[in-house]
Amino acid sequence: YAKQHQLDPKNIYVVSIMPCVAKKGEKERSQMIKDEMKDVDAVLTTRELGKLIKMFGVNFVDLKDEEFDQDMFGEYTGAGVIFGASGGVMEAALRTVVDVLTNQDLDNIEYHSVRGQRGLKEATLQVGDLKVNVAVAHSMTIAKPLLEEIKAGTSKYHFIEIMGCPGGCINGGGQSYVNALIRNSGFDFKGARAKALYDEDRAMPARKSHKNTQIQKLYDEFLEHPNSHVAHELLHTTYHKQKKFK
Ligand code: SF4
């Protein structure tokens, strides 16, 4: 962005609004800092944003709807919207992978087997000549045996999605609190939040990540192609063992 707009990247201040308190720590990771500049300068959780809106007396409901700024990534697809629910990242990836592997533009793109609130969701999908085994887990307790299987070389899965929070980011640690009365009433607030995302996805004109014209342009003009050297350098990350917190 800085190169294309001939800006000094030091003059760009990036604020991420996130459902997740962990992002405040992640922005400090060495992999997220290049030439002594952080990719993200500040992280606000959605709960903090809500508090700020109230603190400044903004009557949010009466604000006029506006378009997103389009000179960067204003365009988004339904695939991006559903990332917030457990299974959403998997479904978004499948929508693209199946099109690419079968060389088609499929209309049937809802993968209900990876949706819902179950801790572990598994499916076997026929993709062209391939049988693809996928698993979606949320919470570390459920993810651990899947990771042990990978370590032991016995995993049957080709693709696994793991979310830290039960239900995914819709229930992230930075999201607005759900009143104990509502929680105890048995109301499925996670299901309601997930439904809001799937409803929005269904109403979107583009529902597959690879149909996002701004992302296509980004690859054409900057990242070259998926898995290129520059894409790897900027979009992929690595992990190392951390010190234990006491
Ligand atoms: S699932 Fe939870 S821990 Fe993971 S990114 Fe979303 S909010 Fe953060």
Tab-separated table of C-alpha atoms and ligand atoms in Angstrom:
chain	number	residue	atom	x	y	z
A	1	TYR	CA	0.000	0.000	0.000
A	2	ALA	CA	2.795	2.388	0.971
A	3	LYS	CA	4.763	1.617	-2.192
A	4	GLN	CA	1.779	1.992	-4.483
A	5	HIS	CA	0.691	5.267	-2.870
A	6	GLN	CA	4.263	6.550	-2.534
A	7	LEU	CA	3.941	6.947	1.202
A	8	ASP	CA	6.523	6.532	3.921
A	9	PRO	CA	5.256	3.444	5.791
A	10	LYS	CA	6.390	5.060	9.044
A	11	ASN	CA	3.541	7.538	8.574
A	12	ILE	CA	0.877	4.846	8.407
A	13	TYR	CA	-0.760	3.925	11.702
A	14	VAL	CA	-2.676	0.652	11.557
A	15	VAL	CA	-5.469	-0.094	14.023
A	16	SER	CA	-7.092	-3.528	13.970
A	17	ILE	CA	-10.531	-4.000	15.470
A	18	MET	CA	-10.727	-7.597	16.593
A	19	PRO	CA	-12.968	-10.067	18.422
A	20	CYS	CA	-9.885	-11.375	20.153
A	21	VAL	CA	-7.724	-10.222	23.072
A	22	ALA	CA	-4.864	-12.460	21.876
A	23	LYS	CA	-4.315	-10.105	18.934
A	24	LYS	CA	-2.897	-7.546	21.358
A	25	GLY	CA	-0.068	-10.000	22.061
A	26	GLU	CA	0.227	-11.239	18.479
A	27	LYS	CA	1.026	-7.776	17.134
A	28	GLU	CA	4.217	-7.861	19.243
A	29	ARG	CA	5.483	-11.106	17.692
A	30	SER	CA	8.798	-10.779	15.851
A	31	GLN	CA	7.174	-12.230	12.698
A	32	MET	CA	4.823	-9.218	12.665
A	33	ILE	CA	7.628	-6.633	12.732
A	34	LYS	CA	9.672	-5.727	9.656
A	35	ASP	CA	12.403	-3.069	9.428
A	36	GLU	CA	11.503	-2.075	13.027
A	37	MET	CA	7.923	-1.338	11.974
A	38	LYS	CA	4.986	-3.266	13.282
A	39	ASP	CA	2.412	-4.544	10.780
A	40	VAL	CA	-0.257	-3.502	13.284
A	41	ASP	CA	0.270	-0.561	15.656
A	42	ALA	CA	-2.763	-0.954	17.894
A	43	VAL	CA	-5.494	-3.510	18.507
A	44	LEU	CA	-8.906	-2.633	19.842
A	45	THR	CA	-11.336	-5.355	20.728
A	46	THR	CA	-14.934	-5.032	19.557
A	47	ARG	CA	-15.911	-4.615	23.232
A	48	GLU	CA	-13.480	-1.695	23.582
A	49	LEU	CA	-14.780	-0.154	20.372
A	50	GLY	CA	-18.314	-0.407	21.766
A	51	LYS	CA	-17.170	1.311	24.978
A	52	LEU	CA	-15.494	4.104	22.984
A	53	ILE	CA	-18.629	4.634	20.912
A	54	LYS	CA	-20.653	4.995	24.114
A	55	MET	CA	-17.982	7.138	25.829
A	56	PHE	CA	-18.006	9.657	22.971
A	57	GLY	CA	-21.803	9.718	22.896
A	58	VAL	CA	-22.046	8.484	19.315
A	59	ASN	CA	-25.576	7.437	18.513
A	60	PHE	CA	-24.493	4.501	16.390
A	61	VAL	CA	-27.961	3.446	15.262
A	62	ASP	CA	-28.637	6.893	13.744
A	63	LEU	CA	-25.362	7.059	11.800
A	64	LYS	CA	-25.816	7.016	8.040
A	65	ASP	CA	-24.473	3.911	6.330
A	66	GLU	CA	-21.358	4.583	4.290
A	67	GLU	CA	-19.307	2.612	1.830
A	68	PHE	CA	-15.976	1.248	2.965
A	69	ASP	CA	-12.886	3.094	1.680
A	70	GLN	CA	-12.216	1.443	-1.642
A	71	ASP	CA	-8.578	2.363	-2.242
A	72	MET	CA	-7.427	-0.527	-0.098
A	73	PHE	CA	-9.579	-3.533	0.735
A	74	GLY	CA	-13.102	-2.157	0.865
A	75	GLU	CA	-14.452	-5.105	-1.089
A	76	TYR	CA	-15.271	-8.286	0.778
A	77	THR	CA	-16.960	-11.575	0.035
A	78	GLY	CA	-19.296	-13.890	1.931
A	79	ALA	CA	-16.330	-16.218	2.427
A	80	GLY	CA	-14.660	-13.519	4.519
A	81	VAL	CA	-17.804	-12.890	6.554
A	82	ILE	CA	-18.156	-16.499	7.734
A	83	PHE	CA	-14.579	-16.653	9.072
A	84	GLY	CA	-16.082	-15.529	12.383
A	85	ALA	CA	-17.877	-18.834	13.007
A	86	SER	CA	-16.177	-22.147	13.775
A	87	GLY	CA	-15.998	-23.961	10.416
A	88	GLY	CA	-16.100	-20.705	8.460
A	89	VAL	CA	-12.416	-20.648	7.535
A	90	MET	CA	-12.701	-24.265	6.374
A	91	GLU	CA	-15.832	-23.532	4.323
A	92	ALA	CA	-14.289	-20.428	2.744
A	93	ALA	CA	-11.179	-22.418	1.800
A	94	LEU	CA	-13.274	-25.284	0.396
A	95	ARG	CA	-15.266	-22.905	-1.800
A	96	THR	CA	-12.016	-21.885	-3.478
A	97	VAL	CA	-10.153	-25.220	-3.411
A	98	VAL	CA	-13.044	-27.175	-4.951
A	99	ASP	CA	-13.448	-24.619	-7.769
A	100	VAL	CA	-9.717	-24.636	-8.464
A	101	LEU	CA	-9.302	-28.435	-8.370
A	102	THR	CA	-12.378	-29.145	-10.490
A	103	ASN	CA	-11.903	-26.147	-12.767
A	104	GLN	CA	-15.517	-25.073	-12.253
A	105	ASP	CA	-17.483	-22.171	-10.807
A	106	LEU	CA	-19.827	-24.124	-8.536
A	107	ASP	CA	-23.143	-22.741	-7.261
A	108	ASN	CA	-23.524	-25.325	-4.518
A	109	ILE	CA	-21.088	-23.804	-2.031
A	110	GLU	CA	-22.631	-24.326	1.397
A	111	TYR	CA	-20.777	-26.950	3.434
A	112	HIS	CA	-23.230	-27.638	6.241
A	113	SER	CA	-21.182	-30.576	7.554
A	114	VAL	CA	-18.571	-28.125	8.894
A	115	ARG	CA	-21.095	-25.699	10.402
A	116	GLY	CA	-22.625	-25.695	13.872
A	117	GLN	CA	-21.581	-25.718	17.492
A	118	ARG	CA	-20.193	-29.245	17.835
A	119	GLY	CA	-16.659	-29.315	19.269
A	120	LEU	CA	-15.363	-31.584	16.512
A	121	LYS	CA	-16.836	-31.655	13.023
A	122	GLU	CA	-15.527	-34.108	10.447
A	123	ALA	CA	-16.395	-34.632	6.792
A	124	THR	CA	-15.188	-36.551	3.780
A	125	LEU	CA	-15.726	-34.665	0.555
A	126	GLN	CA	-15.465	-35.874	-2.990
A	127	VAL	CA	-13.446	-33.282	-4.890
A	128	GLY	CA	-12.996	-34.448	-8.467
A	129	ASP	CA	-11.152	-37.765	-8.172
A	130	LEU	CA	-9.994	-37.043	-4.623
A	131	LYS	CA	-11.596	-37.965	-1.326
A	132	VAL	CA	-10.700	-35.147	1.048
A	133	ASN	CA	-10.946	-35.641	4.816
A	134	VAL	CA	-11.437	-32.467	6.809
A	135	ALA	CA	-11.839	-31.689	10.502
A	136	VAL	CA	-12.924	-28.564	12.351
A	137	ALA	CA	-12.245	-28.231	16.074
A	138	HIS	CA	-12.773	-25.492	18.567
A	139	SER	CA	-11.066	-25.134	21.971
A	140	MET	CA	-7.611	-26.491	22.707
A	141	THR	CA	-8.939	-29.491	24.656
A	142	ILE	CA	-10.584	-30.809	21.510
A	143	ALA	CA	-7.712	-29.775	19.237
A	144	LYS	CA	-5.021	-31.533	21.278
A	145	PRO	CA	-5.721	-35.132	20.173
A	146	LEU	CA	-5.844	-33.958	16.537
A	147	LEU	CA	-2.425	-32.367	16.951
A	148	GLU	CA	-1.057	-35.491	18.682
A	149	GLU	CA	-2.217	-37.571	15.696
A	150	ILE	CA	-0.404	-35.249	13.297
A	151	LYS	CA	2.761	-35.487	15.395
A	152	ALA	CA	2.510	-39.287	15.405
A	153	GLY	CA	1.923	-39.333	11.634
A	154	THR	CA	-1.425	-41.119	12.016
A	155	SER	CA	-3.827	-38.305	11.107
A	156	LYS	CA	-6.301	-39.112	8.341
A	157	TYR	CA	-7.077	-35.465	7.664
A	158	HIS	CA	-5.889	-33.424	4.708
A	159	PHE	CA	-7.074	-30.148	6.154
A	160	ILE	CA	-7.836	-29.092	9.732
A	161	GLU	CA	-9.241	-25.848	11.115
A	162	ILE	CA	-8.736	-25.072	14.798
A	163	MET	CA	-10.311	-22.141	16.617
A	164	GLY	CA	-9.327	-21.225	20.145
A	165	CYS	CA	-12.771	-20.105	21.298
A	166	PRO	CA	-15.837	-22.357	21.503
A	167	GLY	CA	-17.957	-21.398	18.483
A	168	GLY	CA	-15.110	-19.375	16.931
A	169	CYS	CA	-14.504	-15.620	16.933
A	170	ILE	CA	-18.238	-14.903	17.373
A	171	ASN	CA	-17.546	-15.945	20.976
A	172	GLY	CA	-14.067	-14.397	21.196
A	173	GLY	CA	-12.615	-13.034	24.411
A	174	GLY	CA	-12.834	-9.466	23.076
A	175	GLN	CA	-16.490	-9.613	22.063
A	176	SER	CA	-19.289	-7.935	23.991
A	177	TYR	CA	-20.274	-9.794	27.127
A	178	VAL	CA	-23.434	-11.811	27.126
A	179	ASN	CA	-25.463	-11.117	30.219
A	180	ALA	CA	-25.585	-14.047	32.696
A	181	LEU	CA	-29.390	-14.021	32.561
A	182	ILE	CA	-29.270	-14.626	28.820
A	183	ARG	CA	-26.514	-17.251	29.134
A	184	ASN	CA	-28.432	-19.110	31.836
A	185	SER	CA	-31.743	-18.897	29.974
A	186	GLY	CA	-30.452	-21.463	27.472
A	187	PHE	CA	-30.671	-18.989	24.585
A	188	ASP	CA	-28.186	-20.118	21.937
A	189	PHE	CA	-26.376	-16.799	21.534
A	190	LYS	CA	-23.454	-18.395	19.686
A	191	GLY	CA	-25.883	-19.959	17.202
A	192	ALA	CA	-27.618	-16.579	16.773
A	193	ARG	CA	-24.316	-14.805	16.119
A	194	ALA	CA	-23.240	-17.493	13.645
A	195	LYS	CA	-26.622	-17.273	11.890
A	196	ALA	CA	-26.150	-13.510	11.426
A	197	LEU	CA	-22.879	-14.232	9.581
A	198	TYR	CA	-24.324	-17.013	7.413
A	199	ASP	CA	-27.331	-14.793	6.560
A	200	GLU	CA	-25.011	-11.975	5.488
A	201	ASP	CA	-22.943	-14.416	3.430
A	202	ARG	CA	-26.056	-15.618	1.625
A	203	ALA	CA	-26.981	-12.036	0.701
A	204	MET	CA	-23.544	-11.187	-0.743
A	205	PRO	CA	-23.094	-10.910	-4.524
A	206	ALA	CA	-19.675	-12.615	-4.260
A	207	ARG	CA	-19.284	-15.512	-1.823
A	208	LYS	CA	-15.885	-16.944	-2.748
A	209	SER	CA	-12.543	-15.414	-1.737
A	210	HIS	CA	-11.038	-15.782	-5.210
A	211	LYS	CA	-13.886	-13.688	-6.668
A	212	ASN	CA	-12.788	-10.599	-4.718
A	213	THR	CA	-11.596	-8.263	-7.486
A	214	GLN	CA	-9.364	-6.245	-5.138
A	215	ILE	CA	-7.592	-9.423	-4.001
A	216	GLN	CA	-7.212	-10.508	-7.646
A	217	LYS	CA	-5.651	-7.095	-8.389
A	218	LEU	CA	-3.375	-7.428	-5.358
A	219	TYR	CA	-2.039	-10.728	-6.703
A	220	ASP	CA	-1.712	-9.357	-10.253
A	221	GLU	CA	0.113	-6.208	-9.246
A	222	PHE	CA	2.015	-7.144	-6.113
A	223	LEU	CA	1.861	-10.683	-4.750
A	224	GLU	CA	2.270	-12.295	-8.218
A	225	HIS	CA	0.427	-15.570	-7.515
A	226	PRO	CA	-0.667	-17.705	-4.522
A	227	ASN	CA	2.385	-19.148	-2.761
A	228	SER	CA	4.802	-16.840	-4.580
A	229	HIS	CA	7.965	-15.866	-2.713
A	230	VAL	CA	6.564	-12.458	-1.780
A	231	ALA	CA	3.193	-13.934	-0.726
A	232	HIS	CA	5.021	-16.402	1.466
A	233	GLU	CA	7.122	-13.677	3.019
A	234	LEU	CA	4.183	-11.383	3.764
A	235	LEU	CA	1.254	-13.734	4.408
A	236	HIS	CA	2.699	-16.864	5.987
A	237	THR	CA	4.051	-17.180	9.496
A	238	THR	CA	6.023	-19.521	11.704
A	239	TYR	CA	5.774	-20.468	15.351
A	240	HIS	CA	8.283	-21.326	18.017
A	241	LYS	CA	8.052	-22.588	21.545
A	242	GLN	CA	7.260	-19.767	23.953
A	243	LYS	CA	8.296	-19.359	27.546
A	244	LYS	CA	5.593	-20.538	29.904
A	245	PHE	CA	3.684	-17.811	31.721
A	246	LYS	CA	3.675	-18.276	35.479
B	1	SF4	S1	-11.273	-18.091	17.838
B	1	SF4	FE1	-10.916	-16.875	19.674
B	1	SF4	S2	-8.690	-16.984	19.993
B	1	SF4	FE2	-9.072	-17.593	17.888
B	1	SF4	S3	-8.880	-15.681	16.685
B	1	SF4	FE3	-11.057	-15.940	17.168
B	1	SF4	S4	-11.357	-14.766	19.028
B	1	SF4	FE4	-9.134	-15.105	18.835
